[in-house]
Amino acid sequence: MPNNVPSDHPIPIEQKNVLERRLVWKYDLLLLPFLSFMYLFSSLDRSTLGNAVLDNFEEDVGITPDQFNTCITIFYVGFLLFQIPSNILLKRFTARRWLPLLMIAWGIIACLHATASSYAHLLTLRLLLGIFESGFFPGVIFFLTLFYKKDEMATRIALFWGSSVVAHAYAGILAYGILQLRGAHGMTGWQWLFIIEGVPTVVVALIAWFYLPASPETWDRLSSEERALAVSRLEDRAHVTLGDLDASNRKQAFKALTDWKVWIWMIMFFSGSVANTSISNFLPLIIKGMGYDDKLSANLMSAPPYLAAVVVMIGVARSSDRFQERTFHAIFGATICVVGYALLTILTDQKGSYASIFVAVTGIFVINPIVNAWLTGNISPEMKRSVAAAMAVSANNSAGLLGSNIYRQSDAPRYCKLMLMRGHSISLGFLCAFIVLALTQRTLLKRENRIREEIRKQTEHQHQEEMPEQPVRIGDEALDFQYRL
């Protein structure tokens, strides 16, 4: 290829390290922020309903509080229906085209929420929004693995995920300002909210159509030297090539569906995401139930916990990448949540309750970026990783089916009834389960590494001609593949 550096002119190691740092810096400046900006609108559009409810939304549309919960739940049904098919289509059409198409679609649907006039109408819109948003996050995670090394992923996922957390904080402040437009041009405040937050989504998607690269080796913003390094630096590129030669994409997808490791990660995602999905949808209402009764207080007081969560999340993710350790960093985030929720079940005063929810939210968003990096760094080749990531995020969003129903009108204002297994106590239980599952997964992966090491040592003491013919093992099934803990 004319754009690549000739392979017979190796680069000195010091020069290569400098070039690699410059390459990663380019990714961090030119690619990651734009993808994060796109995801900010995804999170903003899905969370708008939680802010709209403070503007007489239920009465205007003619729905009951329980129907409102169902409309939140149906969003996650759409996620589950289309997430894996969407990720497979991403492989076919490339992220450069598929991600902007998804964004255009959900941006239009977000705007159409302003026309909601009945329960059935709103239910349909929420289902469609879930369908079109479903493939974006796992698609971006897979896309990032084409650019970044495994030990760089946790920090980048955290930075990317941070845009979602920032969106939640920004949503409360933005909603307060936009809801003041109620009555302007004969429209309600929540109608303005959906339109003003939906239109920029479509605009950004159109820009993304022309901006996103198909792959690092074809990105014209990189020099020929950088494009060659972008390919050679990826540790599992050889596994991907073998997968393309020896196994079909269908076989790799099936292997993801039948891999016990993927299923444990899926259960971990579910357990760690019940609190995440419930807080993301109901934090303004939970804070309102603490005594912050007006729209200004409820919306604005939801912002500080999210802003603190961004700082903690990125800091823990950087540490995870630096020490190349996933298990105990994820457990650290879950433990913070456990402390916060435990305090919420005990404290009843306003200041104590707000401090407790502040602690809980700070830890909630640590979990998913770390577990995402843990999974994507241990699954290969490409199609298997793509489907596994979609499966894991499907489990994450299936937690929304439960999370969207554990805070109900009958539980207000405290949102904690241990006897009814609602709210904070349910989140607390699943977070404890997450910690147990993380330790179990680490133990099993460590055992698998030890077994592979023993097999390799045995083969070294035998002549090749004496060995029975073995089936070709590729990707994370290869004997030289070591699982990262």
Coordinates of N, CA, C and O in Angstrom, one line a residue, residues 64 94 112 155 172 256 263 267 273 277 289 333-334 337 377:
T64 N -51.0 8.3 33.6 CA -50.9 8.1 35.1 C -49.4 7.9 35.4 O -48.6 7.6 34.5
T94 N -19.9 -0.2 8.4 CA -18.8 0.5 9.1 C -19.4 1.6 10.0 O -20.5 2.2 9.7
L112 N -39.9 14.4 17.9 CA -41.3 14.0 17.7 C -42.0 13.8 19.1 O -43.2 13.7 19.2
T155 N -9.5 4.0 30.3 CA -9.5 5.5 30.4 C -10.4 6.1 29.3 O -11.2 7.0 29.5
G172 N -30.3 18.7 33.8 CA -31.1 19.3 34.8 C -31.1 20.8 34.7 O -32.1 21.5 34.9
A256 N -19.5 -16.2 20.7 CA -19.8 -15.2 21.7 C -21.1 -15.5 22.5 O -21.1 -15.4 23.7
W263 N -21.3 -14.6 29.4 CA -22.5 -14.6 30.2 C -22.3 -14.1 31.7 O -23.2 -13.5 32.3
I267 N -24.2 -10.9 33.4 CA -24.9 -10.8 34.7 C -24.3 -9.7 35.6 O -25.0 -9.0 36.3
S273 N -26.0 -2.4 37.0 CA -26.7 -1.3 36.2 C -28.1 -1.1 36.7 O -28.8 -0.2 36.2
T277 N -29.4 2.7 36.0 CA -30.6 3.0 35.2 C -31.7 3.7 36.0 O -32.4 4.6 35.5
G289 N -38.3 14.4 46.3 CA -38.9 13.7 47.5 C -38.1 14.0 48.8 O -38.7 13.7 49.9
G333 N -15.7 1.0 42.8 CA -16.9 1.8 42.5 C -18.1 1.2 43.1 O -19.0 2.0 43.7
A334 N -18.3 -0.1 43.0 CA -19.5 -0.7 43.6 C -19.6 -0.5 45.1 O -20.6 -0.3 45.7
C337 N -20.9 2.8 46.0 CA -22.4 2.8 45.9 C -23.0 2.1 47.1 O -24.1 2.6 47.6
G377 N -11.2 -6.3 26.3 CA -9.8 -6.7 26.3 C -9.6 -8.2 26.4 O -8.4 -8.6 26.2

